Amino acid sequence: MKKIILFVAMGVMAQAYADDIQVQMVGNIFANTCVIDSASKNLTVDLGQAASSNFKDVGDTGEWKDFSLSVSHCPKTLTLATAFFYGQADSVHPTKFANVGSAKGLALELADRQDKILIAPQASFSALINPSDHTATFPLAARYYATSMPVSAGTFSSLVQVTFTYQ
């Protein structure tokens, strides 16, 4: 046996009112930007092995390891690229990047490779965009930095995030 359910709706006539409203649409139009080279994306810089006994005093360092970040295909109207460096600052030496690995007493020291000007967390570094090939390169170097004694053996890992802006 099939059941049929019937709904009956009854409407009440009422007077309708209307209001006018305005909806504003906003946005931003950005110029084309440079392309971050694939070798610079998700880059791992291997600082190599070091013995904890190599770090006898606070401020002792490992060897510099050179690396670069590059952008290319920059629009002809751009002349300057700036890299902003973000990461967890070391709790003892806030101008260094924290080690989140198991080794104790070490932090990451980051610098402009050409001048060895140190780059702290929340700092920036600018490079001119080459007008002939529309590229910019950020030559960098990184090394271990002893922040406290004793330095203990273990893993070393430090994450540095980089954001690029262009002018």
PDB file of C-alpha atoms in Angstrom:
ATOM      1  CA  MET A   1       0.000   0.000   0.000  1.00  0.00           C
ATOM      2  CA  LYS A   2       1.410   3.383  -0.996  1.00  0.00           C
ATOM      3  CA  LYS A   3       0.976   6.350   1.233  1.00  0.00           C
ATOM      4  CA  ILE A   4       0.642   9.780  -0.239  1.00  0.00           C
ATOM      5  CA  ILE A   5       1.329  12.769   1.879  1.00  0.00           C
ATOM      6  CA  LEU A   6      -0.119  16.012   0.709  1.00  0.00           C
ATOM      7  CA  PHE A   7       1.107  19.343   1.949  1.00  0.00           C
ATOM      8  CA  VAL A   8      -1.026  22.355   1.457  1.00  0.00           C
ATOM      9  CA  ALA A   9       0.445  25.779   2.015  1.00  0.00           C
ATOM     10  CA  MET A  10      -1.621  28.815   2.413  1.00  0.00           C
ATOM     11  CA  GLY A  11      -0.142  32.244   1.997  1.00  0.00           C
ATOM     12  CA  VAL A  12      -1.131  35.439   3.605  1.00  0.00           C
ATOM     13  CA  MET A  13      -1.042  38.481   1.412  1.00  0.00           C
ATOM     14  CA  ALA A  14       1.068  41.257   2.893  1.00  0.00           C
ATOM     15  CA  GLN A  15       2.396  44.525   1.669  1.00  0.00           C
ATOM     16  CA  ALA A  16       6.030  44.238   0.417  1.00  0.00           C
ATOM     17  CA  TYR A  17       8.729  46.821   1.146  1.00  0.00           C
ATOM     18  CA  ALA A  18      12.042  47.349  -0.670  1.00  0.00           C
ATOM     19  CA  ASP A  19      15.306  48.988   0.412  1.00  0.00           C
ATOM     20  CA  ASP A  20      18.104  50.158  -1.851  1.00  0.00           C
ATOM     21  CA  ILE A  21      21.635  49.208  -0.761  1.00  0.00           C
ATOM     22  CA  GLN A  22      25.062  49.716  -2.246  1.00  0.00           C
ATOM     23  CA  VAL A  23      27.669  46.981  -2.479  1.00  0.00           C
ATOM     24  CA  GLN A  24      31.201  48.268  -2.999  1.00  0.00           C
ATOM     25  CA  MET A  25      33.743  45.979  -4.649  1.00  0.00           C
ATOM     26  CA  VAL A  26      37.453  46.655  -4.012  1.00  0.00           C
ATOM     27  CA  GLY A  27      40.716  44.979  -4.952  1.00  0.00           C
ATOM     28  CA  ASN A  28      44.327  45.485  -5.902  1.00  0.00           C
ATOM     29  CA  ILE A  29      46.063  44.989  -9.207  1.00  0.00           C
ATOM     30  CA  PHE A  30      49.709  44.025  -8.879  1.00  0.00           C
ATOM     31  CA  ALA A  31      52.389  44.204 -11.517  1.00  0.00           C
ATOM     32  CA  ASN A  32      54.028  40.974 -12.556  1.00  0.00           C
ATOM     33  CA  THR A  33      56.793  39.909 -10.202  1.00  0.00           C
ATOM     34  CA  CYS A  34      59.986  37.964 -10.504  1.00  0.00           C
ATOM     35  CA  VAL A  35      60.060  34.165 -10.471  1.00  0.00           C
ATOM     36  CA  ILE A  36      61.905  32.425  -7.647  1.00  0.00           C
ATOM     37  CA  ASP A  37      64.340  29.993  -9.238  1.00  0.00           C
ATOM     38  CA  SER A  38      63.567  26.337  -8.565  1.00  0.00           C
ATOM     39  CA  ALA A  39      66.995  25.758  -6.973  1.00  0.00           C
ATOM     40  CA  SER A  40      66.126  28.420  -4.380  1.00  0.00           C
ATOM     41  CA  LYS A  41      62.767  26.913  -3.397  1.00  0.00           C
ATOM     42  CA  ASN A  42      62.724  24.607  -0.368  1.00  0.00           C
ATOM     43  CA  LEU A  43      66.516  24.751  -0.275  1.00  0.00           C
ATOM     44  CA  THR A  44      68.459  22.649   2.240  1.00  0.00           C
ATOM     45  CA  VAL A  45      71.906  23.935   3.144  1.00  0.00           C
ATOM     46  CA  ASP A  46      74.103  21.207   4.619  1.00  0.00           C
ATOM     47  CA  LEU A  47      76.406  22.774   7.205  1.00  0.00           C
ATOM     48  CA  GLY A  48      78.313  19.508   7.462  1.00  0.00           C
ATOM     49  CA  GLN A  49      79.646  17.748  10.514  1.00  0.00           C
ATOM     50  CA  ALA A  50      81.493  19.420  13.336  1.00  0.00           C
ATOM     51  CA  ALA A  51      82.795  18.066  16.632  1.00  0.00           C
ATOM     52  CA  SER A  52      81.328  19.554  19.791  1.00  0.00           C
ATOM     53  CA  SER A  53      84.922  19.902  21.064  1.00  0.00           C
ATOM     54  CA  ASN A  54      85.574  22.437  18.264  1.00  0.00           C
ATOM     55  CA  PHE A  55      83.434  24.938  20.177  1.00  0.00           C
ATOM     56  CA  LYS A  56      85.413  25.916  23.268  1.00  0.00           C
ATOM     57  CA  ASP A  57      83.884  29.341  23.965  1.00  0.00           C
ATOM     58  CA  VAL A  58      80.692  31.243  23.287  1.00  0.00           C
ATOM     59  CA  GLY A  59      81.077  32.912  19.901  1.00  0.00           C
ATOM     60  CA  ASP A  60      83.129  30.112  18.348  1.00  0.00           C
ATOM     61  CA  THR A  61      81.916  29.293  14.860  1.00  0.00           C
ATOM     62  CA  GLY A  62      81.973  26.594  12.234  1.00  0.00           C
ATOM     63  CA  GLU A  63      83.070  27.054   8.632  1.00  0.00           C
ATOM     64  CA  TRP A  64      80.991  29.246   6.340  1.00  0.00           C
ATOM     65  CA  LYS A  65      78.858  27.304   3.842  1.00  0.00           C
ATOM     66  CA  ASP A  66      78.072  29.356   0.753  1.00  0.00           C
ATOM     67  CA  PHE A  67      74.712  29.275  -1.004  1.00  0.00           C
ATOM     68  CA  SER A  68      72.582  31.624  -3.081  1.00  0.00           C
ATOM     69  CA  LEU A  69      68.951  32.532  -3.576  1.00  0.00           C
ATOM     70  CA  SER A  70      67.975  33.754  -7.044  1.00  0.00           C
ATOM     71  CA  VAL A  71      65.031  35.284  -8.822  1.00  0.00           C
ATOM     72  CA  SER A  72      64.642  35.615 -12.581  1.00  0.00           C
ATOM     73  CA  HIS A  73      62.211  36.725 -15.279  1.00  0.00           C
ATOM     74  CA  CYS A  74      61.758  40.053 -13.516  1.00  0.00           C
ATOM     75  CA  PRO A  75      59.692  42.650 -15.381  1.00  0.00           C
ATOM     76  CA  LYS A  76      61.783  45.327 -17.070  1.00  0.00           C
ATOM     77  CA  THR A  77      60.274  47.997 -14.819  1.00  0.00           C
ATOM     78  CA  LEU A  78      61.743  46.469 -11.643  1.00  0.00           C
ATOM     79  CA  THR A  79      65.191  47.484 -10.411  1.00  0.00           C
ATOM     80  CA  LEU A  80      65.488  46.141  -6.846  1.00  0.00           C
ATOM     81  CA  ALA A  81      64.607  42.880  -5.098  1.00  0.00           C
ATOM     82  CA  THR A  82      64.544  42.587  -1.318  1.00  0.00           C
ATOM     83  CA  ALA A  83      64.623  39.350   0.678  1.00  0.00           C
ATOM     84  CA  PHE A  84      63.099  39.426   4.176  1.00  0.00           C
ATOM     85  CA  PHE A  85      64.363  36.695   6.519  1.00  0.00           C
ATOM     86  CA  TYR A  86      62.090  35.283   9.211  1.00  0.00           C
ATOM     87  CA  GLY A  87      62.647  32.532  11.711  1.00  0.00           C
ATOM     88  CA  GLN A  88      62.824  31.685  15.360  1.00  0.00           C
ATOM     89  CA  ALA A  89      65.492  33.751  17.071  1.00  0.00           C
ATOM     90  CA  ASP A  90      67.894  32.013  19.440  1.00  0.00           C
ATOM     91  CA  SER A  91      66.858  32.617  23.056  1.00  0.00           C
ATOM     92  CA  VAL A  92      70.399  33.533  24.181  1.00  0.00           C
ATOM     93  CA  HIS A  93      71.598  35.349  21.054  1.00  0.00           C
ATOM     94  CA  PRO A  94      68.506  36.834  19.330  1.00  0.00           C
ATOM     95  CA  THR A  95      70.553  37.969  16.313  1.00  0.00           C
ATOM     96  CA  LYS A  96      71.051  34.270  15.418  1.00  0.00           C
ATOM     97  CA  PHE A  97      68.483  31.720  14.227  1.00  0.00           C
ATOM     98  CA  ALA A  98      67.534  29.051  16.770  1.00  0.00           C
ATOM     99  CA  ASN A  99      68.556  25.425  16.430  1.00  0.00           C
ATOM    100  CA  VAL A 100      65.512  23.180  16.870  1.00  0.00           C
ATOM    101  CA  GLY A 101      67.572  19.971  16.597  1.00  0.00           C
ATOM    102  CA  SER A 102      68.862  17.922  19.518  1.00  0.00           C
ATOM    103  CA  ALA A 103      72.373  19.503  19.713  1.00  0.00           C
ATOM    104  CA  LYS A 104      72.628  22.079  22.494  1.00  0.00           C
ATOM    105  CA  GLY A 105      74.563  25.345  22.641  1.00  0.00           C
ATOM    106  CA  LEU A 106      74.478  26.145  18.907  1.00  0.00           C
ATOM    107  CA  ALA A 107      72.553  28.537  16.677  1.00  0.00           C
ATOM    108  CA  LEU A 108      72.644  29.470  12.994  1.00  0.00           C
ATOM    109  CA  GLU A 109      74.584  32.524  11.872  1.00  0.00           C
ATOM    110  CA  LEU A 110      73.500  33.865   8.471  1.00  0.00           C
ATOM    111  CA  ALA A 111      75.338  36.511   6.446  1.00  0.00           C
ATOM    112  CA  ASP A 112      75.629  38.315   3.142  1.00  0.00           C
ATOM    113  CA  ARG A 113      78.426  36.276   1.553  1.00  0.00           C
ATOM    114  CA  GLN A 114      80.186  39.189  -0.127  1.00  0.00           C
ATOM    115  CA  ASP A 115      80.521  41.471   2.875  1.00  0.00           C
ATOM    116  CA  LYS A 116      79.837  39.012   5.730  1.00  0.00           C
ATOM    117  CA  ILE A 117      77.228  41.434   7.045  1.00  0.00           C
ATOM    118  CA  LEU A 118      75.166  39.377   9.481  1.00  0.00           C
ATOM    119  CA  ILE A 119      71.476  38.807   8.805  1.00  0.00           C
ATOM    120  CA  ALA A 120      69.371  38.455  11.946  1.00  0.00           C
ATOM    121  CA  PRO A 121      65.820  37.106  12.179  1.00  0.00           C
ATOM    122  CA  GLN A 122      63.384  39.773  10.901  1.00  0.00           C
ATOM    123  CA  ALA A 123      66.123  41.414   8.787  1.00  0.00           C
ATOM    124  CA  SER A 124      66.257  42.142   5.069  1.00  0.00           C
ATOM    125  CA  PHE A 125      68.870  42.123   2.315  1.00  0.00           C
ATOM    126  CA  SER A 126      68.463  43.849  -1.069  1.00  0.00           C
ATOM    127  CA  ALA A 127      69.966  43.094  -4.462  1.00  0.00           C
ATOM    128  CA  LEU A 128      69.878  45.050  -7.696  1.00  0.00           C
ATOM    129  CA  ILE A 129      68.010  43.427 -10.552  1.00  0.00           C
ATOM    130  CA  ASN A 130      70.335  43.012 -13.519  1.00  0.00           C
ATOM    131  CA  PRO A 131      68.776  45.087 -16.336  1.00  0.00           C
ATOM    132  CA  SER A 132      70.224  42.895 -19.096  1.00  0.00           C
ATOM    133  CA  ASP A 133      69.027  39.454 -17.946  1.00  0.00           C
ATOM    134  CA  HIS A 134      66.337  40.547 -15.412  1.00  0.00           C
ATOM    135  CA  THR A 135      67.724  38.430 -12.555  1.00  0.00           C
ATOM    136  CA  ALA A 136      68.823  39.101  -8.994  1.00  0.00           C
ATOM    137  CA  THR A 137      71.043  36.905  -6.859  1.00  0.00           C
ATOM    138  CA  PHE A 138      71.402  36.938  -3.102  1.00  0.00           C
ATOM    139  CA  PRO A 139      74.827  35.448  -2.233  1.00  0.00           C
ATOM    140  CA  LEU A 140      74.576  34.104   1.318  1.00  0.00           C
ATOM    141  CA  ALA A 141      76.616  32.087   3.788  1.00  0.00           C
ATOM    142  CA  ALA A 142      75.663  30.162   6.925  1.00  0.00           C
ATOM    143  CA  ARG A 143      77.571  28.562   9.794  1.00  0.00           C
ATOM    144  CA  TYR A 144      77.272  27.153  13.298  1.00  0.00           C
ATOM    145  CA  TYR A 145      77.583  29.670  16.145  1.00  0.00           C
ATOM    146  CA  ALA A 146      78.227  28.624  19.773  1.00  0.00           C
ATOM    147  CA  THR A 147      75.680  30.323  22.029  1.00  0.00           C
ATOM    148  CA  SER A 148      76.388  28.572  25.332  1.00  0.00           C
ATOM    149  CA  MET A 149      78.730  26.042  26.892  1.00  0.00           C
ATOM    150  CA  PRO A 150      79.038  23.178  26.736  1.00  0.00           C
ATOM    151  CA  VAL A 151      78.044  22.429  23.150  1.00  0.00           C
ATOM    152  CA  SER A 152      76.539  18.953  23.054  1.00  0.00           C
ATOM    153  CA  ALA A 153      76.410  16.468  20.196  1.00  0.00           C
ATOM    154  CA  GLY A 154      73.166  15.948  18.290  1.00  0.00           C
ATOM    155  CA  THR A 155      71.295  17.112  15.232  1.00  0.00           C
ATOM    156  CA  PHE A 156      71.193  20.675  13.974  1.00  0.00           C
ATOM    157  CA  SER A 157      68.164  22.142  12.227  1.00  0.00           C
ATOM    158  CA  SER A 158      67.111  25.734  11.719  1.00  0.00           C
ATOM    159  CA  LEU A 159      64.269  26.981   9.548  1.00  0.00           C
ATOM    160  CA  VAL A 160      64.578  30.329   7.792  1.00  0.00           C
ATOM    161  CA  GLN A 161      61.640  31.625   5.784  1.00  0.00           C
ATOM    162  CA  VAL A 162      62.285  34.183   3.058  1.00  0.00           C
ATOM    163  CA  THR A 163      59.785  36.594   1.493  1.00  0.00           C
ATOM    164  CA  PHE A 164      60.704  38.612  -1.591  1.00  0.00           C
ATOM    165  CA  THR A 165      59.445  42.063  -2.513  1.00  0.00           C
ATOM    166  CA  TYR A 166      60.255  44.077  -5.622  1.00  0.00           C
ATOM    167  CA  GLN A 167      60.575  47.717  -6.637  1.00  0.00           C
TER     168      GLN A 167
END
